[in-house]
mmCIF file of C-alpha atoms in Angstrom:
data_model
loop_
_atom_site.group_PDB
_atom_site.id
_atom_site.type_symbol
_atom_site.label_atom_id
_atom_site.label_comp_id
_atom_site.label_asym_id
_atom_site.label_seq_id
_atom_site.Cartn_x
_atom_site.Cartn_y
_atom_site.Cartn_z
ATOM 1 C CA MET P 1 -27.440 14.709 -8.564
ATOM 2 C CA PHE P 2 -30.271 12.732 -7.050
ATOM 3 C CA GLY P 3 -30.658 10.371 -9.994
ATOM 4 C CA ARG P 4 -28.885 7.490 -8.252
ATOM 5 C CA LEU P 5 -30.840 8.017 -5.058
ATOM 6 C CA LYS P 6 -34.116 8.087 -6.975
ATOM 7 C CA GLN P 7 -33.109 4.923 -8.809
ATOM 8 C CA LYS P 8 -32.279 3.151 -5.521
ATOM 9 C CA VAL P 9 -35.656 4.148 -4.085
ATOM 10 C CA LYS P 10 -37.441 2.935 -7.205
ATOM 11 C CA GLU P 11 -35.613 -0.394 -7.000
ATOM 12 C CA LYS P 12 -36.398 -0.819 -3.301
ATOM 13 C CA THR P 13 -40.077 -0.022 -3.801
ATOM 14 C CA GLY P 14 -40.363 -2.280 -6.844
ATOM 15 C CA ARG P 15 -41.080 0.469 -9.367
ATOM 16 C CA ALA P 16 -37.836 -0.217 -11.260
ATOM 17 C CA LYS P 17 -35.809 -3.290 -11.968
ATOM 18 C CA ALA P 18 -32.070 -3.341 -11.304
ATOM 19 C CA THR P 19 -29.703 -4.664 -13.915
ATOM 20 C CA THR P 20 -28.555 -8.072 -12.788
ATOM 21 C CA LEU P 21 -24.860 -8.730 -12.726
ATOM 22 C CA PRO P 22 -23.310 -11.978 -13.956
ATOM 23 C CA ALA P 23 -22.753 -14.578 -11.259
ATOM 24 C CA GLU P 24 -18.941 -14.383 -11.370
ATOM 25 C CA VAL P 25 -18.983 -10.599 -10.958
ATOM 26 C CA ASP P 26 -21.527 -10.802 -8.154
ATOM 27 C CA ASP P 27 -19.455 -13.482 -6.401
ATOM 28 C CA ALA P 28 -16.293 -11.412 -6.843
ATOM 29 C CA MET P 29 -17.991 -8.385 -5.309
ATOM 30 C CA GLY P 30 -18.983 -10.434 -2.260
ATOM 31 C CA TYR P 31 -15.484 -11.892 -2.005
ATOM 32 C CA PHE P 32 -13.777 -8.494 -2.141
ATOM 33 C CA LYS P 33 -16.231 -6.962 0.327
ATOM 34 C CA ASN P 34 -15.301 -9.691 2.839
ATOM 35 C CA LEU P 35 -11.592 -9.797 2.012
ATOM 36 C CA THR P 36 -10.537 -6.417 3.365
ATOM 37 C CA PRO P 37 -12.026 -6.910 6.869
ATOM 38 C CA ARG P 38 -10.462 -10.383 7.022
ATOM 39 C CA VAL P 39 -7.021 -9.037 6.109
ATOM 40 C CA LYS P 40 -7.402 -6.162 8.587
ATOM 41 C CA ASP P 41 -8.245 -8.617 11.380
ATOM 42 C CA LEU P 42 -5.287 -10.777 10.427
ATOM 43 C CA HIS P 43 -2.999 -7.746 10.435
ATOM 44 C CA LYS P 44 -4.296 -6.717 13.842
ATOM 45 C CA SER P 45 -3.557 -10.204 15.192
ATOM 46 C CA MET P 46 -0.061 -10.087 13.768
ATOM 47 C CA THR P 47 0.667 -6.728 15.357
ATOM 48 C CA ASN P 48 -0.040 -8.420 18.685
ATOM 49 C CA LEU P 49 2.973 -10.599 17.903
ATOM 50 C CA GLU P 50 5.044 -7.434 17.823
ATOM 51 C CA ASP P 51 4.170 -6.866 21.486
ATOM 52 C CA ILE P 52 5.415 -10.358 22.291
ATOM 53 C CA SER P 53 8.677 -9.659 20.505
ATOM 54 C CA LYS P 54 9.116 -6.441 22.483
ATOM 55 C CA TRP P 55 8.641 -8.414 25.683
ATOM 56 C CA GLN P 56 11.278 -10.912 24.569
ATOM 57 C CA LYS P 57 13.741 -8.106 23.903
ATOM 58 C CA LYS P 58 13.144 -6.664 27.368
ATOM 59 C CA ALA P 59 13.550 -10.019 29.097
ATOM 60 C CA SER P 60 17.199 -10.705 29.779
ATOM 61 C CA PHE P 61 17.659 -14.454 29.773
ATOM 62 C CA SER P 62 21.416 -14.216 30.058
ATOM 63 C CA GLY P 63 21.074 -12.415 33.406
ATOM 64 C CA THR P 64 20.219 -15.610 35.258
ATOM 65 C CA LEU P 65 23.208 -17.363 33.697
ATOM 66 C CA GLU P 66 25.476 -14.535 34.827
ATOM 67 C CA ASN P 67 24.176 -15.026 38.358
ATOM 68 C CA TYR P 68 25.215 -18.686 38.191
ATOM 69 C CA SER P 69 28.687 -17.690 37.037
ATOM 70 C CA ARG P 70 29.109 -15.573 40.168
ATOM 71 C CA LEU P 71 28.584 -18.625 42.383
ATOM 72 C CA GLY P 72 31.996 -19.921 41.764
ATOM 73 C CA ASP P 73 34.753 -20.627 39.354
ATOM 74 C CA LYS P 74 33.694 -24.244 38.975
ATOM 75 C CA ILE P 75 30.680 -23.397 36.801
ATOM 76 C CA ASN P 76 31.521 -22.386 33.260
ATOM 77 C CA VAL P 77 28.454 -20.656 31.860
ATOM 78 C CA LYS P 78 30.130 -19.173 28.807
ATOM 79 C CA PRO P 79 28.860 -21.933 26.426
ATOM 80 C CA PHE P 80 25.344 -21.547 27.788
ATOM 81 C CA MET P 81 25.485 -17.759 27.417
ATOM 82 C CA ASP P 82 26.698 -18.148 23.836
ATOM 83 C CA ALA P 83 23.830 -20.540 23.115
ATOM 84 C CA VAL P 84 21.310 -18.107 24.618
ATOM 85 C CA ASP P 85 22.743 -15.244 22.556
ATOM 86 C CA VAL P 86 22.527 -17.317 19.359
ATOM 87 C CA ARG P 87 18.949 -18.300 20.189
ATOM 88 C CA MET P 88 17.941 -14.707 20.952
ATOM 89 C CA GLY P 89 19.524 -13.574 17.662
ATOM 90 C CA ALA P 90 17.585 -16.217 15.731
ATOM 91 C CA GLU P 91 14.366 -15.186 17.461
ATOM 92 C CA ALA P 92 15.016 -11.517 16.701
ATOM 93 C CA ASP P 93 15.560 -12.356 13.008
ATOM 94 C CA ALA P 94 12.376 -14.429 12.959
ATOM 95 C CA VAL P 95 10.399 -11.597 14.558
ATOM 96 C CA LYS P 96 11.727 -9.268 11.853
ATOM 97 C CA GLY P 97 10.393 -11.779 9.305
ATOM 98 C CA VAL P 98 7.005 -11.803 11.035
ATOM 99 C CA LEU P 99 6.905 -8.015 10.956
ATOM 100 C CA ALA P 100 7.854 -7.984 7.256
ATOM 101 C CA ILE P 101 4.944 -10.307 6.474
ATOM 102 C CA CYS P 102 2.734 -8.119 8.659
ATOM 103 C CA GLU P 103 3.710 -5.141 6.513
ATOM 104 C CA LYS P 104 2.762 -7.088 3.361
ATOM 105 C CA TYR P 105 -0.739 -7.560 4.721
ATOM 106 C CA LYS P 106 -0.953 -3.927 5.765
ATOM 107 C CA SER P 107 0.101 -2.673 2.343
ATOM 108 C CA PHE P 108 -2.333 -5.130 0.728
ATOM 109 C CA TYR P 109 -5.386 -3.867 2.567
ATOM 110 C CA GLN P 110 -4.311 -0.244 2.247
ATOM 111 C CA ASN P 111 -3.625 -0.401 -1.494
ATOM 112 C CA GLU P 112 -5.370 -3.405 -3.030
ATOM 113 C CA GLY P 113 -8.300 -3.298 -0.604
ATOM 114 C CA LYS P 114 -8.916 0.340 -1.488
ATOM 115 C CA LEU P 115 -8.724 -0.510 -5.192
ATOM 116 C CA HIS P 116 -11.268 -3.304 -4.747
ATOM 117 C CA ALA P 117 -13.636 -1.080 -2.764
ATOM 118 C CA ASP P 118 -13.339 1.679 -5.377
ATOM 119 C CA SER P 119 -14.049 -0.794 -8.188
ATOM 120 C CA ILE P 120 -17.148 -2.101 -6.398
ATOM 121 C CA ALA P 121 -18.389 1.435 -5.730
ATOM 122 C CA ASN P 122 -17.749 2.403 -9.357
ATOM 123 C CA LEU P 123 -19.634 -0.641 -10.630
ATOM 124 C CA ASN P 124 -22.612 0.121 -8.384
ATOM 125 C CA ARG P 125 -22.554 3.798 -9.355
ATOM 126 C CA THR P 126 -22.412 3.115 -13.091
ATOM 127 C CA ARG P 127 -25.142 0.460 -12.822
ATOM 128 C CA LEU P 128 -27.447 2.945 -11.093
ATOM 129 C CA ASP P 129 -26.618 5.620 -13.695
ATOM 130 C CA MET P 130 -27.310 3.195 -16.534
ATOM 131 C CA ASP P 131 -30.608 2.021 -15.021
ATOM 132 C CA SER P 132 -31.684 5.611 -14.403
ATOM 133 C CA ALA P 133 -30.781 6.622 -17.966
ATOM 134 C CA ALA P 134 -32.644 3.598 -19.356
ATOM 135 C CA ASP P 135 -35.710 4.549 -17.328
ATOM 136 C CA LYS P 136 -35.571 8.150 -18.582
ATOM 137 C CA TYR P 137 -35.123 6.988 -22.159
ATOM 138 C CA ALA P 138 -38.077 4.597 -21.857
ATOM 139 C CA ASN P 139 -40.268 7.473 -20.621
ATOM 140 C CA ASN P 140 -39.055 10.070 -23.121
ATOM 141 C CA GLU P 141 -37.294 8.882 -26.260
ATOM 142 C CA ASN P 142 -35.220 11.818 -27.420
ATOM 143 C CA GLU P 143 -31.642 12.243 -28.578
ATOM 144 C CA VAL P 144 -30.304 13.608 -25.257
ATOM 145 C CA ASN P 145 -31.649 10.646 -23.291
ATOM 146 C CA LYS P 146 -30.341 8.225 -25.931
ATOM 147 C CA THR P 147 -26.847 9.760 -25.705
ATOM 148 C CA ARG P 148 -26.964 9.639 -21.911
ATOM 149 C CA LEU P 149 -28.030 5.978 -22.034
ATOM 150 C CA ASP P 150 -25.240 5.089 -24.478
ATOM 151 C CA ASN P 151 -22.587 6.843 -22.392
ATOM 152 C CA SER P 152 -23.747 5.309 -19.132
ATOM 153 C CA THR P 153 -23.911 1.857 -20.738
ATOM 154 C CA LYS P 154 -20.305 2.215 -21.942
ATOM 155 C CA GLU P 155 -19.177 3.308 -18.469
ATOM 156 C CA PHE P 156 -21.003 0.359 -16.916
ATOM 157 C CA GLU P 157 -19.365 -2.077 -19.331
ATOM 158 C CA VAL P 158 -15.918 -0.668 -18.498
ATOM 159 C CA ALA P 159 -16.592 -1.006 -14.756
ATOM 160 C CA TRP P 160 -18.004 -4.487 -15.305
ATOM 161 C CA GLU P 161 -14.887 -5.576 -17.233
ATOM 162 C CA ARG P 162 -12.671 -4.145 -14.488
ATOM 163 C CA MET P 163 -14.523 -6.231 -11.907
ATOM 164 C CA ARG P 164 -14.165 -9.320 -14.114
ATOM 165 C CA GLU P 165 -10.409 -8.709 -14.288
ATOM 166 C CA LEU P 166 -10.285 -8.475 -10.504
ATOM 167 C CA ALA P 167 -12.347 -11.660 -10.254
ATOM 168 C CA ASN P 168 -9.814 -13.463 -12.448
ATOM 169 C CA GLY P 169 -7.094 -12.446 -9.983
ATOM 170 C CA ILE P 170 -8.756 -14.063 -6.957
ATOM 171 C CA LYS P 171 -6.738 -17.271 -7.280
ATOM 172 C CA THR P 172 -3.515 -15.259 -7.384
ATOM 173 C CA ILE P 173 -4.545 -13.341 -4.278
ATOM 174 C CA GLU P 174 -5.387 -16.565 -2.474
ATOM 175 C CA SER P 175 -2.078 -18.198 -3.437
ATOM 176 C CA ASN P 176 -0.128 -15.098 -2.332
ATOM 177 C CA HIS P 177 -1.937 -15.017 1.000
ATOM 178 C CA SER P 178 -1.419 -18.754 1.431
ATOM 179 C CA SER P 179 2.325 -18.432 0.864
ATOM 180 C CA TRP P 180 2.450 -15.451 3.242
ATOM 181 C CA GLN P 181 0.643 -17.559 5.852
ATOM 182 C CA ASP P 182 3.070 -20.458 5.382
ATOM 183 C CA ASN P 183 6.055 -18.143 5.748
ATOM 184 C CA LEU P 184 4.446 -16.513 8.749
ATOM 185 C CA MET P 185 3.933 -19.854 10.482
ATOM 186 C CA LYS P 186 7.563 -20.811 9.849
ATOM 187 C CA GLU P 187 8.767 -17.532 11.346
ATOM 188 C CA ILE P 188 6.427 -17.844 14.322
ATOM 189 C CA LYS P 189 7.645 -21.357 15.059
ATOM 190 C CA VAL P 190 11.216 -20.046 15.204
ATOM 191 C CA ALA P 191 10.417 -16.854 17.061
ATOM 192 C CA LEU P 192 8.005 -18.115 19.676
ATOM 193 C CA ARG P 193 9.064 -21.663 20.432
ATOM 194 C CA LYS P 194 9.690 -22.567 24.008
#
């Protein structure tokens, strides 16, 4: 139960050496640790756009045109009112697009972000277990410790391969997020132009 804690203390005090991870796995771990907070901040910023869209729905721009139409029969505001209605419809559709992209980011950090965090935690846990088992086997070479070392090494290799697979998917994640950002900017330009 306290094997991992003991191993961490030994590593911090210099009495044990931690297994070093390959550079690409270490870089991927740093990337994924920073990715989820970035996506959460981006999602939070996008939800602020939802407040703007609610304000636009509450604001009645056709009301001022109706006031002009009451001034007299000489002013025909029907074409202007139709144009305002078309514009408001286009903005409402664009805001729906913004909210759809916002939901993509939310589902990403809730599902994929959790998967990445779990993979990092599993890799760290299995590395500590493997280092602890190696230390026990070095101190007392018996069959139980050898079996424990072999099992923990296999678990570490599985977790390590999983992190390598995630690292290979970084370019796909970046391209998806880039396309989401491009679509988001298009929708924002339609929805929030003056």
